[in-house]
C-alpha positions as semicolon CSV with decimal commas, in nm:
position;residue;x (nm);y (nm);z (nm)
1;M;-0,434;3,910;-5,656
2;E;-0,260;3,655;-5,434
3;D;-0,477;3,758;-5,136
4;K;-0,791;3,704;-5,346
5;H;-0,669;3,360;-5,447
6;E;-0,602;3,264;-5,084
7;T;-0,947;3,392;-4,985
8;K;-1,104;3,176;-5,257
9;L;-0,913;2,871;-5,134
10;E;-1,030;2,937;-4,778
11;Q;-1,388;2,953;-4,906
12;I;-1,341;2,626;-5,093
13;I;-1,205;2,448;-4,784
14;K;-1,507;2,567;-4,584
15;I;-1,748;2,447;-4,854
16;E;-1,567;2,113;-4,884
17;K;-1,644;2,046;-4,518
18;Q;-2,013;2,116;-4,583
19;L;-2,015;1,879;-4,880
20;G;-1,883;1,598;-4,663
21;E;-2,178;1,640;-4,426
22;I;-2,446;1,599;-4,696
23;Q;-2,595;1,249;-4,710
24;D;-2,839;1,262;-5,004
25;V;-2,694;1,238;-5,356
26;D;-2,943;1,476;-5,518
27;V;-2,903;1,741;-5,249
28;L;-2,526;1,706;-5,282
29;L;-2,534;1,743;-5,662
30;E;-2,738;2,060;-5,630
31;K;-2,496;2,196;-5,371
32;I;-2,192;2,113;-5,587
33;L;-2,340;2,304;-5,880
34;T;-2,437;2,602;-5,665
35;E;-2,100;2,633;-5,492
36;T;-1,892;2,578;-5,807
37;R;-2,077;2,865;-5,972
38;K;-2,017;3,089;-5,670
39;I;-1,645;3,020;-5,670
40;V;-1,600;3,164;-6,021
41;R;-1,909;3,389;-6,037
42;A;-2,077;3,182;-6,309
43;D;-2,427;3,296;-6,402
44;A;-2,564;2,951;-6,490
45;G;-2,485;2,583;-6,507
46;S;-2,605;2,225;-6,506
47;I;-2,497;1,898;-6,350
48;Y;-2,548;1,557;-6,509
49;V;-2,515;1,199;-6,389
50;I;-2,436;0,880;-6,577
51;E;-2,724;0,638;-6,640
52;G;-2,602;0,348;-6,850
53;N;-2,474;0,495;-7,176
54;K;-2,662;0,821;-7,129
55;L;-2,626;1,149;-6,943
56;K;-2,921;1,265;-6,733
57;I;-2,959;1,620;-6,614
58;K;-3,016;1,648;-6,239
59;Y;-3,011;2,023;-6,184
60;G;-3,001;2,335;-6,393
61;Q;-2,946;2,684;-6,253
62;N;-2,958;3,030;-6,410
63;D;-2,936;3,346;-6,199
64;T;-3,045;3,577;-6,481
65;Q;-3,364;3,381;-6,541
66;L;-3,423;3,331;-6,167
67;K;-3,430;3,709;-6,112
68;E;-3,730;3,729;-6,346
69;L;-3,937;3,504;-6,118
70;A;-4,131;3,602;-5,808
71;P;-3,947;3,555;-5,476
72;G;-3,953;3,191;-5,362
73;E;-4,021;3,051;-5,708
74;K;-3,783;2,816;-5,888
75;L;-3,694;2,755;-6,250
76;P;-3,887;2,471;-6,418
77;Y;-3,794;2,120;-6,302
78;S;-3,570;1,970;-6,573
79;C;-3,561;1,602;-6,663
80;F;-3,408;1,473;-6,986
81;T;-3,140;1,232;-7,103
82;F;-2,922;1,209;-7,412
83;P;-2,668;0,958;-7,545
84;I;-2,302;0,994;-7,453
85;N;-2,125;1,083;-7,776
86;E;-1,897;1,354;-7,908
87;K;-2,169;1,551;-8,088
88;Q;-2,269;1,747;-7,778
89;I;-2,035;1,931;-7,545
90;C;-2,130;1,733;-7,232
91;G;-2,118;1,408;-7,426
92;Y;-1,774;1,496;-7,559
93;V;-1,642;1,562;-7,207
94;A;-1,800;1,239;-7,080
95;S;-1,640;1,045;-7,367
96;T;-1,292;1,195;-7,337
97;K;-1,305;1,240;-6,955
98;E;-1,119;1,566;-7,004
99;P;-1,238;1,921;-6,921
100;L;-1,333;2,161;-7,199
101;N;-1,305;2,541;-7,176
102;I;-1,488;2,736;-7,450
103;K;-1,464;3,115;-7,466
104;D;-1,773;3,158;-7,685
105;V;-1,998;2,863;-7,769
106;Y;-2,136;3,053;-8,070
107;K;-1,787;3,052;-8,225
108;I;-1,687;2,686;-8,198
109;P;-1,460;2,600;-8,494
110;E;-1,620;2,385;-8,765
111;D;-1,356;2,114;-8,730
112;K;-1,466;2,032;-8,374
113;P;-1,688;1,721;-8,339
114;Y;-1,918;1,890;-8,088
115;K;-2,166;2,171;-8,148
116;F;-2,370;2,405;-7,928
117;N;-2,747;2,393;-7,970
118;K;-2,880;2,750;-7,967
119;N;-3,246;2,648;-7,944
120;T;-3,266;2,682;-7,565
121;D;-3,109;3,028;-7,582
122;I;-3,360;3,132;-7,847
123;T;-3,653;2,996;-7,646
124;T;-3,546;3,162;-7,321
125;D;-3,395;3,478;-7,472
126;Y;-3,062;3,404;-7,307
127;R;-2,710;3,437;-7,447
128;T;-2,478;3,154;-7,350
129;K;-2,117;3,257;-7,408
130;S;-1,831;3,123;-7,195
131;M;-1,861;2,763;-7,086
132;Y;-1,648;2,532;-6,875
133;T;-1,738;2,163;-6,871
134;L;-1,555;1,903;-6,667
135;P;-1,594;1,535;-6,585
136;L;-1,662;1,426;-6,229
137;K;-1,445;1,119;-6,217
138;M;-1,307;0,899;-5,944
139;A;-0,937;0,826;-5,895
140;N;-0,980;0,495;-6,079
141;G;-1,121;0,678;-6,381
142;K;-1,486;0,584;-6,328
143;L;-1,712;0,866;-6,442
144;L;-1,984;0,981;-6,198
145;G;-2,115;1,274;-6,398
146;V;-2,045;1,598;-6,579
147;L;-2,047;1,951;-6,441
148;Q;-2,106;2,241;-6,678
149;I;-2,089;2,607;-6,576
150;I;-2,181;2,897;-6,799
151;N;-2,097;3,267;-6,834
152;A;-1,827;3,358;-6,586
153;K;-1,858;3,720;-6,475
154;D;-1,610;3,981;-6,359
155;E;-1,661;4,207;-6,058
156;H;-1,880;4,439;-6,266
157;G;-2,111;4,166;-6,396
158;K;-1,963;4,149;-6,745
159;V;-1,944;3,802;-6,902
160;I;-1,582;3,688;-6,940
161;P;-1,405;3,362;-7,032
162;F;-1,305;3,114;-6,762
163;D;-0,938;3,195;-6,706
164;S;-0,657;2,970;-6,580
165;E;-0,724;3,064;-6,217
166;A;-1,090;2,964;-6,255
167;E;-0,982;2,632;-6,407
168;L;-0,748;2,568;-6,115
169;L;-1,008;2,654;-5,850
170;I;-1,278;2,446;-6,019
171;S;-1,044;2,150;-6,061
172;H;-0,945;2,162;-5,693
173;F;-1,306;2,185;-5,580
174;A;-1,423;1,911;-5,818
175;S;-1,182;1,657;-5,669
176;S;-1,333;1,714;-5,323
177;A;-1,683;1,706;-5,470
178;V;-1,616;1,363;-5,619
179;Q;-1,502;1,229;-5,281
180;A;-1,821;1,358;-5,121
181;L;-2,025;1,204;-5,403
182;Q;-1,863;0,865;-5,354
183;H;-1,959;0,874;-4,986
184;A;-2,316;0,985;-5,066
185;Y;-2,355;0,707;-5,322
186;L;-2,263;0,451;-5,054
187;T;-2,545;0,586;-4,837
188;S;-2,778;0,593;-5,137
189;N;-2,706;0,231;-5,224
190;M;-2,777;0,120;-4,869
191;V;-3,106;0,309;-4,872
192;K;-3,203;0,147;-5,203
193;R;-3,131;-0,200;-5,067
194;M;-3,358;-0,140;-4,768
195;L;-3,631;-0,001;-4,990
196;K;-3,594;-0,293;-5,229
197;M;-3,667;-0,522;-4,935
198;A;-3,989;-0,329;-4,870
199;E;-4,080;-0,349;-5,239
200;F;-4,036;-0,729;-5,236
201;R;-4,294;-0,744;-4,956
202;D;-4,538;-0,486;-5,094
203;P;-4,554;-0,443;-5,473
204;R;-4,734;-0,110;-5,421
205;E;-4,429;0,030;-5,241
206;T;-4,234;0,081;-5,564
207;Y;-3,908;0,263;-5,630
208;P;-4,082;0,537;-5,835
209;H;-4,337;0,588;-5,555
210;V;-4,076;0,647;-5,285
211;E;-3,869;0,866;-5,518
212;R;-4,173;1,080;-5,598
213;V;-4,274;1,114;-5,232
214;S;-3,916;1,207;-5,145
215;A;-3,890;1,464;-5,427
216;F;-4,235;1,609;-5,350
217;S;-4,139;1,644;-4,983
218;L;-3,824;1,836;-5,068
219;E;-4,012;2,080;-5,292
220;I;-4,281;2,132;-5,028
221;Y;-4,023;2,194;-4,758
222;D;-3,822;2,440;-4,968
223;R;-4,132;2,652;-5,023
224;W;-4,251;2,613;-4,663
225;A;-3,905;2,721;-4,542
226;F;-3,915;3,027;-4,770
227;N;-4,262;3,118;-4,642
228;H;-4,137;3,094;-4,283
229;N;-3,801;3,272;-4,337
230;I;-3,600;2,971;-4,224
231;P;-3,224;3,052;-4,219
232;E;-3,033;2,897;-4,507
233;S;-2,798;2,705;-4,277
234;E;-3,091;2,540;-4,095
235;M;-3,275;2,475;-4,421
236;H;-2,965;2,316;-4,575
237;I;-2,938;2,054;-4,298
238;Y;-3,309;1,979;-4,272
239;R;-3,374;1,928;-4,644
240;D;-3,082;1,685;-4,676
241;T;-3,220;1,469;-4,395
242;L;-3,579;1,495;-4,518
243;K;-3,490;1,383;-4,871
244;I;-3,369;1,047;-4,738
245;A;-3,606;1,003;-4,444
246;A;-3,918;1,054;-4,659
247;K;-3,830;0,737;-4,851
248;F;-3,881;0,529;-4,537
249;H;-4,236;0,645;-4,464
250;D;-4,388;0,299;-4,523
251;V;-4,086;0,076;-4,461
252;G;-4,270;-0,078;-4,165
253;K;-4,487;-0,273;-4,406
254;V;-4,209;-0,533;-4,413
255;G;-4,349;-0,652;-4,081
256;I;-4,709;-0,693;-4,197
257;S;-4,845;-1,038;-4,290
258;D;-4,875;-1,108;-4,664
259;V;-5,236;-1,215;-4,608
260;I;-5,316;-0,855;-4,515
261;L;-5,047;-0,664;-4,700
262;K;-5,130;-0,810;-5,044
263;K;-5,505;-0,831;-5,000
264;T;-5,690;-0,657;-5,283
265;F;-6,055;-0,761;-5,249
266;P;-6,260;-0,743;-5,044
267;R;-6,102;-0,451;-4,860
268;F;-5,980;-0,479;-4,503
269;T;-6,197;-0,584;-4,212
270;E;-6,174;-0,364;-3,904
271;E;-5,933;-0,609;-3,742
272;E;-5,714;-0,627;-4,053
273;R;-5,711;-0,248;-4,079
274;N;-5,587;-0,222;-3,721
275;V;-5,305;-0,466;-3,798
276;M;-5,217;-0,267;-4,112
277;K;-5,191;0,048;-3,901
278;G;-4,908;-0,126;-3,715
279;H;-4,672;-0,052;-4,004
280;T;-4,620;0,294;-3,854
281;C;-4,485;0,151;-3,529
282;I;-4,284;-0,124;-3,699
283;G;-4,120;0,132;-3,927
284;A;-4,029;0,353;-3,631
285;Q;-3,883;0,055;-3,443
286;L;-3,641;-0,010;-3,730
287;F;-3,464;0,313;-3,630
288;D;-3,471;0,254;-3,255
289;P;-3,262;0,355;-3,075
290;P;-3,187;0,653;-3,300
291;E;-2,817;0,718;-3,349
292;S;-2,834;1,024;-3,575
293;N;-3,062;1,308;-3,682
294;L;-3,151;1,096;-3,984
295;D;-3,268;0,812;-3,757
296;V;-3,478;1,057;-3,556
297;M;-3,652;1,194;-3,864
298;C;-3,704;0,846;-4,010
299;Q;-3,879;0,754;-3,685
300;E;-4,093;1,069;-3,690
301;I;-4,208;1,015;-4,045
302;A;-4,269;0,640;-4,021
303;L;-4,465;0,681;-3,697
304;H;-4,671;0,993;-3,762
305;H;-4,736;1,041;-4,136
306;H;-5,091;0,908;-4,087
307;D;-5,181;1,136;-3,796
308;R;-5,435;1,406;-3,880
309;W;-5,379;1,779;-3,836
310;D;-5,720;1,818;-3,666
311;G;-5,666;1,517;-3,439
312;G;-5,955;1,334;-3,603
313;A;-6,035;0,974;-3,514
314;S;-5,908;0,837;-3,847
315;G;-5,555;0,956;-3,770
316;Y;-5,310;0,711;-3,614
317;P;-5,115;0,602;-3,411
318;G;-5,142;0,917;-3,197
319;K;-4,952;0,979;-2,875
320;I;-4,790;0,642;-2,816
321;T;-4,442;0,528;-2,726
322;L;-4,275;0,247;-2,918
323;S;-4,261;0,036;-2,602
324;Q;-4,643;0,025;-2,607
325;F;-4,646;-0,156;-2,940
326;S;-4,588;-0,531;-2,960
327;I;-4,496;-0,684;-3,297
328;A;-4,631;-1,017;-3,171
329;D;-4,970;-0,857;-3,103
330;G;-4,946;-0,647;-3,419
331;V;-5,224;-0,404;-3,329
332;V;-5,167;-0,036;-3,256
333;P;-5,288;0,031;-2,900
334;K;-5,548;0,300;-2,845
335;A;-5,392;0,632;-2,760
336;E;-5,475;0,999;-2,734
337;N;-5,492;1,158;-3,077
338;L;-5,201;1,370;-3,201
339;S;-5,281;1,700;-3,373
340;G;-5,147;2,030;-3,503
341;N;-4,786;2,120;-3,445
342;D;-4,746;1,825;-3,209
343;I;-4,711;1,621;-3,528
344;P;-4,350;1,662;-3,645
345;L;-4,311;1,890;-3,948
346;S;-4,141;1,614;-4,146
347;A;-4,443;1,385;-4,099
348;R;-4,688;1,664;-4,189
349;I;-4,502;1,721;-4,514
350;V;-4,477;1,354;-4,607
351;A;-4,848;1,309;-4,527
352;V;-4,936;1,547;-4,810
353;A;-4,678;1,404;-5,050
354;D;-4,779;1,043;-4,983
355;V;-5,156;1,093;-5,015
356;F;-5,118;1,299;-5,333
357;D;-4,904;1,028;-5,491
358;A;-5,144;0,753;-5,383
359;L;-5,440;0,943;-5,528
360;S;-5,275;1,025;-5,860
361;H;-5,146;0,673;-5,934
362;K;-5,318;0,346;-6,000
363;R;-5,312;0,081;-5,729
364;C;-5,426;-0,280;-5,733
365;Y;-5,737;-0,174;-5,542
366;K;-5,822;0,151;-5,727
367;D;-5,782;0,352;-6,045
368;S;-5,575;0,669;-6,050
369;W;-5,735;1,008;-6,002
370;S;-5,661;1,292;-6,241
371;I;-5,386;1,532;-6,139
372;E;-5,633;1,817;-6,094
373;D;-5,868;1,606;-5,881
374;S;-5,573;1,495;-5,669
375;F;-5,463;1,854;-5,609
376;A;-5,822;1,953;-5,530
377;E;-5,856;1,672;-5,274
378;I;-5,540;1,781;-5,093
379;Q;-5,655;2,142;-5,087
380;E;-6,003;2,046;-4,967
381;N;-5,851;1,864;-4,668
382;A;-5,626;2,152;-4,562
383;G;-5,697;2,226;-4,198
384;S;-5,856;1,888;-4,136
385;Q;-5,635;1,601;-4,250
386;F;-5,340;1,820;-4,346
387;D;-5,147;2,116;-4,207
388;P;-5,288;2,416;-4,402
389;E;-4,947;2,586;-4,426
390;V;-4,793;2,269;-4,571
391;V;-5,079;2,249;-4,821
392;L;-5,023;2,614;-4,913
393;A;-4,657;2,540;-4,986
394;F;-4,759;2,231;-5,183
395;M;-4,997;2,430;-5,403
396;Q;-4,733;2,699;-5,458
397;V;-4,498;2,441;-5,615
398;K;-4,769;2,274;-5,824
399;D;-4,575;2,304;-6,151
400;R;-4,269;2,134;-6,006
401;I;-4,483;1,859;-5,852
402;C;-4,631;1,790;-6,197
403;S;-4,282;1,776;-6,351
404;I;-4,167;1,524;-6,088
405;Q;-4,468;1,308;-6,177
406;V;-4,339;1,291;-6,534
407;A;-3,978;1,230;-6,426
408;F;-4,062;0,920;-6,217
409;P;-4,329;0,714;-6,397
410;D;-4,443;0,388;-6,238
411;D;-4,269;0,179;-6,503
412;L;-3,930;0,323;-6,405
413;E;-3,678;0,063;-6,297
414;A;-3,473;0,119;-5,983
415;P;-3,108;0,185;-6,076
416;Q;-2,881;-0,107;-5,997
């Protein structure tokens, strides 16, 4: 028994190192939930974050339900909030900031203020039994979120309660997870400040838009990586970087004149369009010289997300170096077209995500297209404007793309 405990601790220490390397908050939250469940063999779980006086679910996982899906598919994308109060188990833990271990949620004593809602179990034909819910709180007591894991299992797959050893292991791991979260939130806040600057310059470059493009890109990559048998370790690093870098695809618009940037009618002249194309080079220059893998990918995406898969003339900026572009001149120099796999994968993914979002949302110069028409347009341009394998992955995650659309409406305020 002692050897098993030491082995678990060694696993936790190894995972803690991985957590510290993750930069994106959402990717980190998903990883925390996944690894906590592994530590105590929990079948399911959810992780929530604090938004004002509410809890918002970020990720839900369920191995039993996942096994019923085809390989490569995911459970439905969840997005809902509820008030923090003592009527629900997560709300109770958030209010008291103390963990709660329940052996069987169907047998909660009547004198408890919280209840378990069986409706989800009934709808999904699942039996929630043991549940451990704990607050993710900083040393100063500030609450970052709530972690809930469900149905611990023994070595034979039988559902058991979370015992004292499980509580100890989870508690130890949670403290390291909170430290990693604090670091990731610092990165997240810096990213939001930079994006807010871009939004001040271009009202079309909204917080919901960049969040949707970022979330779409992650879903596309996950499916593309599955289709191409990418090793989990490589996938883990790439998706973390992509989630942040995708948000900077149009950050170069901060360097475009308001006369052009905010023009609505008539549309651009040829000269104005050429100046507008310069946002790709300006965005890439913001990360020059690159000092990390994140900087490299931010450059790739900013510079090449408008290049065409077929190397067509409407793609830009093509095969140029940043030294060829002058901000004073503002016009992208003519260069040999870039095509196919010469366009970085990250840029090929963001190209699909960005165009789909632009099509399916209203802009000052156009009405929104329907969701179905937007999907059809992307599919029709597979092999010409877009990488066909990226489009295939995009179409395979259609349901999750639609759910993300709902989760980040255009009237959503950026969190402060």
